[in-house]
């Protein structure tokens, strides 16, 4: 499972960890779900997904009133 847009550090760590895992377990298979691209697509095309805004959240915490990646 990927992460929402939080910067490049998690990607580099995931890349390193997955290559180490494959090296240690050569017969294994890794499936990856890219939620980053999906998140960016929703943010950039909010009307297509039925959102009025992408800067207001409903839970009330963080900079944009959100609990997840809008905390800064």
Tab-separated table of N, CA and C in Angstrom:
chain	number	residue	atom	x	y	z
A	1	UNK	N	0.850	-1.165	0.000
A	1	UNK	CA	0.000	0.000	0.000
A	1	UNK	C	0.892	1.223	0.000
A	2	UNK	N	0.639	2.134	-0.873
A	2	UNK	CA	1.414	3.363	-0.938
A	2	UNK	C	0.937	4.381	0.078
A	3	UNK	N	1.548	5.519	0.049
A	3	UNK	CA	1.204	6.601	0.962
A	3	UNK	C	0.678	7.791	0.181
A	4	UNK	N	-0.092	8.649	0.843
A	4	UNK	CA	-0.492	9.893	0.198
A	4	UNK	C	0.745	10.770	-0.003
A	5	UNK	N	0.617	11.902	-0.666
A	5	UNK	CA	1.782	12.742	-0.949
A	5	UNK	C	2.446	13.282	0.321
A	6	UNK	N	3.458	12.594	0.824
A	6	UNK	CA	4.156	13.009	2.047
A	6	UNK	C	5.640	13.252	1.804
A	7	UNK	N	6.069	13.298	0.567
A	7	UNK	CA	7.479	13.518	0.262
A	7	UNK	C	8.136	12.256	-0.270
A	8	UNK	N	9.432	12.364	-0.578
A	8	UNK	CA	10.119	11.256	-1.244
A	8	UNK	C	10.763	10.268	-0.285
A	9	UNK	N	10.983	10.614	0.984
A	9	UNK	CA	11.674	9.721	1.918
A	9	UNK	C	10.987	8.369	2.069
A	10	UNK	N	9.663	8.300	2.236
A	10	UNK	CA	9.028	6.977	2.350
A	10	UNK	C	9.242	6.110	1.116
A	11	UNK	N	9.283	6.727	-0.061
A	11	UNK	CA	9.492	5.955	-1.285
A	11	UNK	C	10.875	5.311	-1.293
A	12	UNK	N	11.897	6.074	-0.921
A	12	UNK	CA	13.253	5.526	-0.903
A	12	UNK	C	13.373	4.397	0.113
A	13	UNK	N	12.748	4.554	1.268
A	13	UNK	CA	12.772	3.500	2.284
A	13	UNK	C	12.051	2.261	1.780
A	14	UNK	N	10.882	2.438	1.163
A	14	UNK	CA	10.143	1.296	0.601
A	14	UNK	C	10.969	0.593	-0.464
A	15	UNK	N	11.610	1.359	-1.326
A	15	UNK	CA	12.419	0.779	-2.396
A	15	UNK	C	13.562	-0.063	-1.814
A	16	UNK	N	14.231	0.461	-0.796
A	16	UNK	CA	15.326	-0.268	-0.156
A	16	UNK	C	14.807	-1.534	0.524
A	17	UNK	N	13.746	-1.393	1.305
A	17	UNK	CA	13.214	-2.544	2.046
A	17	UNK	C	12.705	-3.628	1.107
A	18	UNK	N	12.040	-3.247	0.037
A	18	UNK	CA	11.523	-4.264	-0.882
A	18	UNK	C	12.659	-4.969	-1.617
A	19	UNK	N	13.713	-4.238	-1.987
A	19	UNK	CA	14.838	-4.906	-2.658
A	19	UNK	C	15.564	-5.846	-1.703
A	20	UNK	N	15.679	-5.465	-0.432
A	20	UNK	CA	16.281	-6.357	0.567
A	20	UNK	C	15.418	-7.603	0.781
A	21	UNK	N	14.118	-7.408	0.839
A	21	UNK	CA	13.210	-8.543	1.026
A	21	UNK	C	13.326	-9.522	-0.140
A	22	UNK	N	13.330	-8.999	-1.351
A	22	UNK	CA	13.441	-9.852	-2.540
A	22	UNK	C	14.787	-10.578	-2.559
A	23	UNK	N	15.842	-9.888	-2.131
A	23	UNK	CA	17.157	-10.521	-2.076
A	23	UNK	C	17.149	-11.693	-1.090
A	24	UNK	N	16.495	-11.515	0.044
A	24	UNK	CA	16.454	-12.554	1.075
A	24	UNK	C	15.436	-13.647	0.762
A	25	UNK	N	14.426	-13.326	-0.011
A	25	UNK	CA	13.341	-14.271	-0.331
A	25	UNK	C	13.100	-14.261	-1.843
A	26	UNK	N	13.995	-14.838	-2.628
A	26	UNK	CA	13.913	-14.729	-4.090
A	26	UNK	C	12.677	-15.371	-4.716
A	27	UNK	N	12.014	-16.287	-4.031
A	27	UNK	CA	10.821	-16.928	-4.590
A	27	UNK	C	9.528	-16.205	-4.216
A	28	UNK	N	9.641	-15.102	-3.508
A	28	UNK	CA	8.444	-14.383	-3.074
A	28	UNK	C	7.951	-13.441	-4.168
A	29	UNK	N	6.732	-12.969	-3.985
A	29	UNK	CA	6.140	-12.021	-4.924
A	29	UNK	C	5.568	-10.851	-4.122
A	30	UNK	N	5.816	-9.648	-4.583
A	30	UNK	CA	5.311	-8.454	-3.908
A	30	UNK	C	4.271	-7.791	-4.800
A	31	UNK	N	3.122	-7.480	-4.216
A	31	UNK	CA	2.089	-6.710	-4.914
A	31	UNK	C	2.058	-5.326	-4.288
A	32	UNK	N	1.940	-4.312	-5.112
A	32	UNK	CA	1.982	-2.939	-4.632
A	32	UNK	C	0.773	-2.173	-5.144
A	33	UNK	N	0.131	-1.462	-4.253
A	33	UNK	CA	-1.007	-0.622	-4.606
A	33	UNK	C	-0.558	0.835	-4.494
A	34	UNK	N	-0.550	1.557	-5.586
A	34	UNK	CA	-0.051	2.928	-5.623
A	34	UNK	C	-1.156	3.911	-5.248
A	35	UNK	N	-1.301	4.184	-3.952
A	35	UNK	CA	-2.324	5.131	-3.512
A	35	UNK	C	-1.882	6.581	-3.704
A	36	UNK	N	-0.583	6.801	-3.872
A	36	UNK	CA	-0.090	8.161	-4.094
A	36	UNK	C	-0.694	8.757	-5.360
A	37	UNK	N	-0.582	8.026	-6.470
A	37	UNK	CA	-1.113	8.537	-7.741
A	37	UNK	C	-2.619	8.754	-7.654
A	38	UNK	N	-3.318	7.851	-6.978
A	38	UNK	CA	-4.758	8.014	-6.803
A	38	UNK	C	-5.093	9.252	-5.994
A	39	UNK	N	-4.320	9.485	-4.928
A	39	UNK	CA	-4.537	10.670	-4.096
A	39	UNK	C	-4.304	11.945	-4.891
A	40	UNK	N	-3.235	11.977	-5.655
A	40	UNK	CA	-2.923	13.160	-6.458
A	40	UNK	C	-4.008	13.386	-7.510
A	41	UNK	N	-4.483	12.308	-8.127
A	41	UNK	CA	-5.534	12.439	-9.134
A	41	UNK	C	-6.800	13.029	-8.518
A	42	UNK	N	-7.161	12.583	-7.333
A	42	UNK	CA	-8.343	13.129	-6.654
A	42	UNK	C	-8.129	14.604	-6.327
A	43	UNK	N	-6.943	14.949	-5.811
A	43	UNK	CA	-6.665	16.345	-5.467
A	43	UNK	C	-6.690	17.257	-6.689
A	44	UNK	N	-6.183	16.758	-7.809
A	44	UNK	CA	-6.113	17.583	-9.018
A	44	UNK	C	-7.407	17.594	-9.828
A	45	UNK	N	-8.280	16.620	-9.625
A	45	UNK	CA	-9.522	16.503	-10.410
A	45	UNK	C	-10.723	16.296	-9.496
A	46	UNK	N	-10.846	17.146	-8.486
A	46	UNK	CA	-11.876	16.946	-7.460
A	46	UNK	C	-13.287	16.874	-8.030
A	47	UNK	N	-13.589	17.670	-9.050
A	47	UNK	CA	-14.934	17.672	-9.631
A	47	UNK	C	-15.304	16.305	-10.204
A	48	UNK	N	-14.341	15.635	-10.811
A	48	UNK	CA	-14.579	14.309	-11.394
A	48	UNK	C	-15.039	13.305	-10.326
A	49	UNK	N	-14.577	13.508	-9.091
A	49	UNK	CA	-14.906	12.578	-8.009
A	49	UNK	C	-16.013	13.097	-7.096
A	50	UNK	N	-16.587	14.235	-7.431
A	50	UNK	CA	-17.717	14.761	-6.676
A	50	UNK	C	-17.351	15.588	-5.454
A	51	UNK	N	-16.098	16.040	-5.353
A	51	UNK	CA	-15.690	16.870	-4.226
A	51	UNK	C	-15.793	18.342	-4.602
A	52	UNK	N	-16.225	19.153	-3.653
A	52	UNK	CA	-16.306	20.589	-3.864
A	52	UNK	C	-14.951	21.230	-3.564
A	53	UNK	N	-14.274	20.750	-2.542
A	53	UNK	CA	-12.971	21.281	-2.141
A	53	UNK	C	-12.055	20.136	-1.717
A	54	UNK	N	-10.765	20.364	-1.804
A	54	UNK	CA	-9.805	19.367	-1.310
A	54	UNK	C	-8.946	19.950	-0.192
A	55	UNK	N	-9.318	21.132	0.303
A	55	UNK	CA	-8.549	21.756	1.378
A	55	UNK	C	-9.303	21.832	2.694
A	56	UNK	N	-10.512	21.323	2.761
A	56	UNK	CA	-11.289	21.306	4.000
A	56	UNK	C	-11.636	19.865	4.351
A	57	UNK	N	-11.408	19.499	5.597
A	57	UNK	CA	-11.755	18.151	6.060
A	57	UNK	C	-12.823	18.254	7.136
A	58	UNK	N	-13.460	17.145	7.442
A	58	UNK	CA	-14.614	17.173	8.339
A	58	UNK	C	-14.282	16.896	9.805
A	59	UNK	N	-13.106	16.368	10.131
A	59	UNK	CA	-12.856	15.941	11.510
A	59	UNK	C	-12.322	17.053	12.405
A	60	UNK	N	-11.889	18.171	11.833
A	60	UNK	CA	-11.546	19.328	12.640
A	60	UNK	C	-10.115	19.461	13.132
A	61	UNK	N	-9.215	18.531	12.834
A	61	UNK	CA	-7.834	18.639	13.302
A	61	UNK	C	-6.895	19.013	12.169
A	62	UNK	N	-5.755	19.567	12.519
A	62	UNK	CA	-4.736	19.869	11.521
A	62	UNK	C	-5.002	21.160	10.766
A	63	UNK	N	-4.091	21.485	9.890
A	63	UNK	CA	-4.153	22.736	9.127
A	63	UNK	C	-5.444	22.865	8.332
A	64	UNK	N	-5.903	21.754	7.738
A	64	UNK	CA	-7.106	21.779	6.911
A	64	UNK	C	-8.282	21.078	7.572
A	65	UNK	N	-8.190	20.837	8.870
A	65	UNK	CA	-9.273	20.179	9.583
A	65	UNK	C	-9.318	18.687	9.358
A	66	UNK	N	-8.189	18.071	9.031
A	66	UNK	CA	-8.156	16.632	8.756
A	66	UNK	C	-7.240	15.870	9.689
A	67	UNK	N	-7.518	14.594	9.866
A	67	UNK	CA	-6.697	13.750	10.730
A	67	UNK	C	-5.510	13.138	10.015
A	68	UNK	N	-5.598	12.930	8.700
A	68	UNK	CA	-4.606	12.108	8.022
A	68	UNK	C	-3.419	12.939	7.566
A	69	UNK	N	-3.201	13.122	6.285
A	69	UNK	CA	-1.988	13.779	5.834
A	69	UNK	C	-2.115	15.284	5.742
A	70	UNK	N	-3.157	15.842	6.330
A	70	UNK	CA	-3.301	17.293	6.327
A	70	UNK	C	-2.926	17.890	7.680
A	71	UNK	N	-2.117	17.200	8.472
A	71	UNK	CA	-1.777	17.681	9.808
A	71	UNK	C	-0.789	18.845	9.825
A	72	UNK	N	-0.007	19.065	8.767
A	72	UNK	CA	0.979	20.143	8.822
A	72	UNK	C	0.429	21.444	8.325
